[in-house]
Short mmCIF file of C-alpha atoms in Angstrom, two decimals:
data_model
loop_
_atom_site.label_atom_id
_atom_site.label_comp_id
_atom_site.label_asym_id
_atom_site.label_seq_id
_atom_site.Cartn_x
_atom_site.Cartn_y
_atom_site.Cartn_z
CA MET A 1 65.70 61.85 121.98
CA ALA A 2 67.33 58.90 122.44
CA LYS A 3 70.87 59.25 122.74
CA LYS A 4 73.28 56.63 120.88
CA ARG A 5 74.55 53.95 122.72
CA PRO A 6 78.47 54.21 122.37
CA SER A 7 79.84 51.39 119.88
CA HIS A 8 83.21 49.18 121.12
CA PRO A 9 85.90 49.97 119.38
CA GLN A 10 87.22 47.07 116.83
CA VAL A 11 90.42 46.01 117.67
CA VAL A 12 92.13 46.26 114.27
CA PRO A 13 95.37 43.60 113.60
CA ASP A 14 98.62 45.12 112.85
CA LEU A 15 98.97 44.03 109.37
CA ALA A 16 102.32 45.72 109.26
CA ALA A 17 103.37 43.55 112.27
CA ASP A 18 102.72 40.62 110.61
CA LEU A 19 104.03 41.58 107.28
CA CYS A 20 107.55 42.21 109.18
CA ILE A 21 107.47 38.54 110.95
CA ILE A 22 107.00 36.73 107.61
CA ARG A 23 109.62 39.28 105.63
CA GLY A 24 111.66 38.74 109.01
CA GLY A 25 111.89 35.87 111.12
CA PHE A 26 110.01 33.54 109.27
CA THR A 27 112.21 33.83 105.90
CA ALA A 28 115.35 33.45 108.46
CA HIS A 29 113.26 30.44 109.88
CA MET A 30 112.95 28.86 106.17
CA ARG A 31 116.88 29.91 105.62
CA ARG A 32 118.36 27.91 108.25
CA SER A 33 115.57 24.85 107.65
CA GLY A 34 117.43 24.45 104.31
CA TYR A 35 114.54 25.73 102.54
CA LEU A 36 116.14 27.06 98.81
CA ALA A 37 115.19 30.85 98.45
CA PHE A 38 112.85 30.28 95.29
CA THR A 39 110.56 28.43 97.78
CA THR A 40 111.48 30.73 100.79
CA ARG A 41 109.94 33.51 98.27
CA LEU A 42 106.76 31.41 97.27
CA TYR A 43 105.85 30.30 100.77
CA GLN A 44 106.60 34.23 101.57
CA ASN A 45 104.16 35.02 98.81
CA SER A 46 101.32 32.64 100.10
CA LEU A 47 101.64 34.23 103.45
CA GLU A 48 101.65 37.75 102.69
CA ARG A 49 98.46 37.36 100.42
CA VAL A 50 96.59 35.60 103.66
CA ALA A 51 98.03 38.20 106.28
CA VAL A 52 96.23 40.83 103.88
CA TRP A 53 93.05 38.86 103.26
CA LEU A 54 92.54 38.16 106.88
CA SER A 55 93.29 41.68 108.19
CA ALA A 56 90.59 42.77 105.60
CA HIS A 57 88.53 40.09 107.76
CA ARG A 58 89.96 41.82 111.11
CA ARG A 59 91.88 38.73 111.81
CA SER A 60 95.59 38.08 112.51
CA ILE A 61 98.21 35.75 110.63
CA SER A 62 99.84 35.25 113.86
CA ALA A 63 96.11 34.29 115.58
CA ILE A 64 95.24 31.34 113.38
CA THR A 65 96.06 27.47 114.46
CA GLY A 66 96.01 24.17 112.31
CA ARG A 67 92.23 24.18 112.43
CA ASP A 68 92.15 27.45 110.19
CA VAL A 69 94.04 25.91 107.43
CA PRO A 70 91.53 23.95 105.77
CA LEU A 71 89.25 26.95 105.86
CA ILE A 72 91.33 29.54 104.73
CA LEU A 73 92.51 27.46 101.65
CA ARG A 74 88.64 26.70 100.82
CA ASP A 75 87.47 30.50 101.74
CA PHE A 76 90.58 32.03 100.25
CA PHE A 77 92.79 30.64 98.14
CA LEU A 78 90.10 28.09 96.16
CA ARG A 79 87.07 30.79 95.94
CA ARG A 80 88.69 34.54 95.50
CA TRP A 81 92.41 33.51 93.63
CA ARG A 82 90.88 30.13 91.59
CA CYS A 83 94.17 28.63 92.16
CA HIS A 84 94.87 25.00 91.43
CA THR A 85 98.09 25.02 93.22
CA MET A 86 96.80 23.75 96.97
CA THR A 87 99.92 21.99 97.64
CA ARG A 88 102.20 24.71 97.64
CA HIS A 89 100.08 27.06 99.85
CA ARG A 90 99.00 24.20 102.33
CA GLY A 91 102.87 23.93 102.86
CA ALA A 92 103.19 28.00 103.53
CA LEU A 93 100.72 27.57 106.08
CA HIS A 94 101.81 24.37 107.81
CA ALA A 95 105.59 26.16 107.83
CA TRP A 96 104.18 29.30 109.12
CA LEU A 97 102.62 26.58 111.87
CA ARG A 98 106.03 25.16 112.33
CA PHE A 99 107.87 28.88 112.47
CA ARG A 100 105.23 30.05 115.34
CA GLY A 101 105.83 26.47 117.46
CA LEU A 102 102.37 25.18 116.47
CA PRO A 103 100.75 21.50 115.96
CA ARG A 104 99.99 20.35 112.64
CA LEU A 105 95.97 18.70 112.69
CA SER A 106 95.09 15.84 111.19
CA SER A 107 92.27 15.53 108.80
CA GLU A 108 89.86 14.14 111.56
CA ALA A 109 90.75 17.02 114.10
CA THR A 110 89.73 19.30 111.41
CA CYS A 111 87.00 17.32 110.08
CA CYS A 112 83.60 18.75 111.09
CA ALA A 113 81.41 16.20 109.82
CA VAL A 114 78.13 14.41 112.09
CA TRP A 115 79.03 10.72 111.35
CA LEU A 116 82.93 11.46 112.56
CA PRO A 117 82.10 9.88 115.82
CA TRP A 118 80.76 6.70 114.18
CA VAL A 119 83.86 6.28 113.00
CA GLN A 120 86.24 6.45 115.38
CA GLU A 121 83.87 4.29 117.48
CA TYR A 122 84.24 1.94 114.53
CA ASP A 123 88.23 2.19 114.40
CA ARG A 124 88.32 1.08 118.39
CA PHE A 125 86.27 -1.51 117.45
CA LEU A 126 88.94 -3.09 114.79
CA ALA A 127 91.51 -2.56 117.57
CA SER A 128 89.85 -3.77 121.01
CA ASP A 129 87.92 -6.61 119.48
CA SER A 130 88.73 -7.20 116.05
CA GLY A 131 92.76 -6.84 116.67
CA LEU A 132 94.03 -5.55 113.77
CA SER A 133 97.27 -3.12 113.11
CA ILE A 134 97.34 0.35 112.94
CA GLN A 135 98.52 0.43 108.98
CA THR A 136 95.06 -2.27 108.40
CA ARG A 137 93.14 0.65 110.80
CA ILE A 138 94.33 3.36 108.85
CA TYR A 139 93.04 2.53 105.35
CA ARG A 140 89.69 0.72 106.51
CA ARG A 141 88.98 4.43 108.64
CA ARG A 142 89.99 6.24 105.05
CA TYR A 143 87.64 4.15 103.24
CA ALA A 144 85.01 4.12 105.58
CA LYS A 145 85.31 8.35 105.75
CA LEU A 146 85.48 8.24 101.77
CA PHE A 147 82.23 5.86 101.33
CA LEU A 148 80.13 8.12 104.21
CA THR A 149 80.99 11.46 102.81
CA SER A 150 79.76 10.17 99.43
CA CYS A 151 76.64 9.23 100.86
CA PHE A 152 75.68 11.63 103.57
CA GLY A 153 78.28 14.17 103.09
CA ASP A 154 78.91 16.11 106.41
CA GLY A 155 75.10 15.27 107.59
CA PRO A 156 74.28 12.45 110.39
CA ALA A 157 74.38 9.17 108.70
CA HIS A 158 71.22 7.36 108.04
CA TRP A 159 71.60 3.76 107.25
CA LYS A 160 68.08 2.78 106.15
CA ARG A 161 68.45 4.90 103.19
CA VAL A 162 71.77 3.10 102.33
CA THR A 163 70.78 1.22 99.25
CA PRO A 164 72.80 -1.58 97.04
CA GLN A 165 73.01 1.27 94.50
CA ASP A 166 74.39 3.55 96.30
CA ILE A 167 77.22 0.92 96.82
CA TRP A 168 77.66 -0.11 93.15
CA ARG A 169 77.75 3.93 92.25
CA PHE A 170 80.70 4.17 94.83
CA ALA A 171 82.38 1.08 93.88
CA GLU A 172 82.77 2.90 89.84
CA ARG A 173 83.73 6.12 90.57
CA PHE A 174 86.40 4.72 93.02
CA ALA A 175 87.33 1.71 92.88
CA GLY A 176 87.60 1.91 89.06
CA ARG A 177 90.20 4.24 89.01
CA VAL A 178 92.52 1.66 90.96
CA ARG A 179 94.66 -1.88 89.68
CA PRO A 180 91.54 -4.56 90.72
CA SER A 181 93.80 -5.94 93.74
CA SER A 182 93.52 -2.33 95.28
CA ALA A 183 89.61 -1.77 94.32
CA ASN A 184 89.28 -5.37 96.41
CA ILE A 185 91.40 -3.54 99.18
CA MET A 186 88.87 -1.09 99.27
CA LEU A 187 85.90 -2.75 98.49
CA GLY A 188 86.76 -5.39 101.51
CA SER A 189 87.10 -2.64 103.69
CA LEU A 190 83.17 -1.26 102.89
CA ARG A 191 82.18 -4.69 103.29
CA SER A 192 83.91 -4.65 107.14
CA LEU A 193 81.94 -1.27 107.70
CA PHE A 194 78.44 -3.05 106.39
CA ARG A 195 79.49 -5.94 108.89
CA TYR A 196 79.86 -3.60 111.72
CA ALA A 197 76.68 -1.46 110.80
CA HIS A 198 74.83 -4.65 110.96
CA LEU A 199 76.11 -5.63 114.02
CA ARG A 200 75.26 -1.96 115.92
CA GLY A 201 71.88 -3.13 114.67
CA ASP A 202 72.41 0.34 111.78
CA CYS A 203 71.54 -1.41 108.72
CA CYS A 204 70.45 -5.06 107.64
CA PRO A 205 72.95 -7.47 107.32
CA ASP A 206 72.12 -7.99 103.43
CA LEU A 207 73.86 -4.47 102.42
CA ALA A 208 77.20 -6.32 102.67
CA LYS A 209 76.32 -9.19 100.44
CA ALA A 210 75.72 -6.31 98.13
CA VAL A 211 79.66 -5.01 97.93
CA PRO A 212 80.63 -6.48 94.38
CA GLN A 213 84.53 -7.93 93.94
CA VAL A 214 86.52 -7.13 91.06
CA ALA A 215 87.65 -10.31 88.90
CA ASN A 216 91.79 -9.70 88.45
CA TYR A 217 91.87 -13.24 86.73
CA GLY A 218 95.00 -13.64 84.47
CA GLN A 219 96.90 -11.31 87.04
CA SER A 220 100.01 -12.08 88.25
CA VAL A 221 99.38 -12.69 92.08
CA ARG A 222 103.25 -12.49 92.70
CA PRO A 223 105.81 -9.72 91.56
CA THR A 224 108.59 -10.30 89.34
CA VAL A 225 111.75 -10.26 91.90
CA LEU A 226 114.82 -9.17 91.49
CA SER A 227 117.99 -11.33 89.47
CA GLU A 228 121.31 -11.57 91.06
CA GLN A 229 122.00 -8.94 88.25
CA GLN A 230 119.76 -6.90 89.07
CA ARG A 231 120.16 -7.00 92.99
CA ARG A 232 124.02 -5.72 91.82
CA ARG A 233 122.83 -3.20 89.80
CA LEU A 234 120.88 -1.48 92.50
CA GLU A 235 123.28 -1.58 95.10
CA ARG A 236 125.42 0.34 92.42
CA ALA A 237 123.01 2.99 92.02
CA PHE A 238 123.16 5.58 95.17
CA GLN A 239 126.30 7.83 94.62
CA LYS A 240 128.86 7.47 97.08
CA ASN A 241 129.94 10.69 99.85
CA LEU A 242 126.68 12.53 99.41
CA PRO A 243 124.04 12.30 102.19
CA GLY A 244 121.08 11.77 100.52
CA PRO A 245 122.53 8.68 98.38
CA LEU A 246 123.90 7.42 101.99
CA ARG A 247 120.74 7.47 103.59
CA ASP A 248 118.42 5.95 100.53
CA ARG A 249 121.29 3.25 100.30
CA ALA A 250 121.25 2.06 103.91
CA MET A 251 117.26 2.21 103.07
CA THR A 252 117.01 0.14 100.19
CA LEU A 253 119.63 -2.42 101.93
CA CYS A 254 117.41 -2.52 104.72
CA MET A 255 114.66 -4.08 102.63
CA LEU A 256 117.15 -6.38 100.24
CA ASP A 257 119.12 -7.70 102.70
CA LEU A 258 116.60 -8.26 105.58
CA GLY A 259 112.79 -8.23 104.00
CA LEU A 260 111.76 -4.89 105.64
CA ARG A 261 108.62 -3.43 104.38
CA ALA A 262 108.86 0.36 103.92
CA SER A 263 107.17 1.23 107.60
CA ASP A 264 109.46 -1.07 109.23
CA VAL A 265 112.39 1.08 107.98
CA ALA A 266 110.67 4.29 109.08
CA HIS A 267 109.94 2.90 112.12
CA LEU A 268 113.76 2.08 113.15
CA ARG A 269 115.85 4.04 116.30
CA MET A 270 118.83 4.87 116.81
CA GLN A 271 119.34 2.51 119.19
CA ASP A 272 117.76 -0.34 117.68
CA PHE A 273 121.31 -0.66 115.14
CA ASP A 274 123.93 -2.93 117.36
CA ARG A 275 127.21 -2.67 115.56
CA ALA A 276 129.10 -4.16 118.20
CA GLN A 277 126.48 -7.66 117.67
CA SER A 278 125.88 -6.40 114.26
CA THR A 279 122.36 -6.63 114.82
CA LEU A 280 118.83 -4.83 114.24
CA HIS A 281 116.25 -4.46 116.64
CA VAL A 282 113.19 -4.33 114.12
CA PHE A 283 109.71 -2.90 115.48
CA SER A 284 106.84 -3.84 112.68
CA PRO A 285 104.36 -1.19 112.95
CA LYS A 286 101.55 -3.77 111.13
CA THR A 287 102.29 -6.53 113.32
CA GLY A 288 103.04 -4.97 117.04
CA ASP A 289 105.35 -7.44 117.00
CA ARG A 290 109.87 -6.84 117.66
CA ARG A 291 112.33 -9.20 116.16
CA ARG A 292 116.17 -8.96 116.44
CA LEU A 293 117.66 -10.08 113.01
CA PRO A 294 121.37 -10.36 111.78
CA LEU A 295 123.14 -8.00 109.71
CA THR A 296 125.03 -8.65 106.55
CA LYS A 297 128.35 -6.77 106.50
CA ALA A 298 127.75 -4.67 103.57
CA LEU A 299 124.15 -3.30 105.49
CA ALA A 300 126.29 -3.08 108.55
CA ASP A 301 128.68 -0.77 107.08
CA ALA A 302 126.03 1.09 105.10
CA ILE A 303 124.14 2.27 108.33
CA ALA A 304 127.46 3.30 109.71
CA ASP A 305 128.19 5.18 106.99
CA TYR A 306 125.01 6.81 106.98
CA ILE A 307 125.31 7.64 110.84
CA GLN A 308 128.47 8.87 110.57
CA HIS A 309 128.75 11.11 106.80
CA ALA A 310 124.75 11.76 106.63
CA ARG A 311 122.74 11.99 109.25
CA PRO A 312 121.92 15.24 110.43
CA GLY A 313 121.93 15.67 114.49
CA GLY A 314 119.10 16.66 115.93
CA VAL A 315 116.62 15.82 118.55
CA SER A 316 114.71 13.00 116.90
CA ASP A 317 116.24 9.69 117.65
CA GLN A 318 114.85 8.18 114.76
CA LEU A 319 117.57 6.06 112.43
CA PHE A 320 116.56 8.04 109.10
CA LEU A 321 115.81 11.58 109.16
CA ARG A 322 114.80 14.13 106.05
CA ILE A 323 117.88 15.54 104.38
CA HIS A 324 115.81 17.63 102.26
CA PRO A 325 113.32 20.24 103.98
CA PRO A 326 112.14 20.62 106.42
CA ALA A 327 115.71 18.88 107.78
CA ASP A 328 116.30 16.73 110.82
CA CYS A 329 112.43 15.45 110.69
CA PRO A 330 111.62 12.09 110.54
CA THR A 331 111.04 9.72 107.76
CA GLY A 332 107.81 8.24 106.59
CA ALA A 333 106.82 5.38 104.51
CA GLY A 334 106.38 7.72 101.57
CA VAL A 335 109.93 8.71 101.98
CA VAL A 336 111.35 5.41 101.83
CA ARG A 337 109.41 3.89 98.82
CA GLY A 338 110.15 7.52 96.60
CA ALA A 339 113.95 6.45 97.11
CA VAL A 340 113.35 3.13 95.84
CA ARG A 341 111.46 4.05 93.35
CA GLN A 342 114.05 6.40 91.94
CA ALA A 343 116.47 3.94 92.19
CA TYR A 344 114.61 2.14 90.20
CA ALA A 345 114.36 4.55 87.03
CA ARG A 346 118.31 4.93 87.55
CA CYS A 347 118.53 1.47 86.77
CA GLY A 348 116.23 1.26 83.74
CA PHE A 349 113.72 -1.16 85.16
CA PRO A 350 110.40 -1.68 84.01
CA LYS A 351 108.40 1.22 84.75
CA SER A 352 105.81 -0.99 86.20
CA TRP A 353 107.91 -1.16 89.15
CA THR A 354 107.18 1.06 91.79
CA GLY A 355 106.59 -0.16 94.87
CA THR A 356 109.18 -1.43 97.62
CA HIS A 357 107.56 -4.74 98.22
CA ARG A 358 109.53 -6.49 95.20
CA LEU A 359 112.61 -6.40 97.31
CA ARG A 360 110.90 -8.01 100.22
CA HIS A 361 109.98 -10.78 97.83
CA SER A 362 113.47 -10.72 96.17
CA PHE A 363 114.30 -11.44 99.57
CA ALA A 364 112.46 -14.47 100.54
CA THR A 365 112.86 -15.81 97.14
CA ARG A 366 117.05 -15.87 97.71
CA LEU A 367 116.58 -17.30 100.86
CA TYR A 368 114.48 -20.18 99.24
CA ALA A 369 117.09 -20.83 96.52
CA ARG A 370 119.95 -21.40 98.97
CA GLY A 371 118.24 -24.09 101.15
CA ALA A 372 116.17 -22.18 103.51
CA ASP A 373 112.87 -23.79 104.52
CA LEU A 374 109.43 -21.43 105.17
CA ALA A 375 109.36 -21.77 108.57
CA GLN A 376 113.04 -20.13 108.73
CA ILE A 377 111.91 -17.36 106.36
CA GLY A 378 108.86 -16.61 108.26
CA SER A 379 110.73 -15.79 110.76
CA LEU A 380 113.24 -13.33 109.27
CA LEU A 381 110.12 -11.82 107.31
CA GLY A 382 107.84 -11.61 110.74
CA HIS A 383 105.11 -13.68 109.84
CA ARG A 384 103.21 -15.29 112.32
CA CYS A 385 101.62 -17.73 109.72
CA ILE A 386 103.80 -20.15 106.82
CA GLU A 387 101.17 -19.48 104.00
CA SER A 388 102.45 -16.35 103.79
CA SER A 389 105.79 -17.04 103.64
CA ASN A 390 104.94 -19.53 101.34
CA ARG A 391 103.25 -16.17 98.95
CA TYR A 392 106.32 -14.67 98.73
CA ALA A 393 109.58 -17.46 98.30
CA GLN A 394 109.26 -18.34 94.43
CA PRO A 395 110.87 -21.15 93.11
CA ASP A 396 113.38 -21.76 90.29
CA LEU A 397 111.35 -22.45 87.27
CA LYS A 398 114.60 -23.00 85.53
CA SER A 399 115.84 -25.55 88.56
CA LEU A 400 113.21 -26.76 88.26
CA ARG A 401 112.87 -28.10 84.22
CA ALA A 402 115.53 -30.13 85.28
CA LEU A 403 113.41 -32.42 87.11
CA ALA A 404 110.41 -33.29 84.47
CA GLN A 405 110.39 -36.01 83.02
CA PRO A 406 110.11 -36.88 79.34
CA TRP A 407 106.73 -37.30 77.92
CA PRO A 408 106.45 -41.22 77.37
CA ARG A 409 105.47 -42.40 73.92
#
């Protein structure tokens, strides 16, 4: 009778040790980072569930990386618990990675689609041959992945199978959810994708012609600019001597007094602010250009007050940092837009006012009303073409009515 082969002992993760780390070191890390006790308990509860589930599959939560986060959210929370609060559980796992000193991976790093290298080559083409900025390439790459996922899933991209009906179904499904102007941006990105595919010889040129265009007749192309009374009300919408309002007021004045974009404000560094010369060196991620702008006294004082009384100390050299947990981290354009959106609500402005580009239009219109020409406005806004500045500077219709001659009888 043949003897049985000795089985190798399976390594069973120490669940008690993982739970001890979650309840001890991780909880202390959350408190040091400034999280509320309620959020800390929620994150701790989520991680304990993950640790128990991974232990049942002979894995340890201490061994997970950024690539495991989408799989855990899909296989554990979504299927097992039927949970609809993915944002909280995703935040708990990302906080665990920060506690372990591990980086978060982007969506492309965790994507397993066969057509992903094709999108990466498309992005390199947009950067090297088309010369597009990183901001434009981000949403063109996003819409390309959205279309490829809707047509091919995670499998290879068979361009010969794409028909105009597929394009129209995609436009009806996704472009119908947004405003016509945003839908045209999405469809324009899709048209660029088909032109690149035709350049590679993957599809026929008729696919780019089959992409529709949404009519937006009757819509206001230019947003309503702030009047002087609304501008003063917006400046007073921030409380003084508090860290959050001091930062938000300085960020808002950067857009209101200098006409900066939200992405420009988010990319400002400490060395860009020169209080002695009262200037600000601005790098625009959209165009890749740098320009030196003079500061108004109100803006210079607002930035100085924020640095002295509200900016948390840290290793980051970015000018505007997060106030809420995780603190001491650089802000993004979304934080800048959120601060302005909340200020709009406090001022009682219309609910349709949600973006920050309205402040950029208001800056150009105010300069134009005070006698500045389009070339001067374009140099301050960072425009390369004077036609771009012409879309920002809106004439004062009340002043123009004085020039109207009476109709001859």
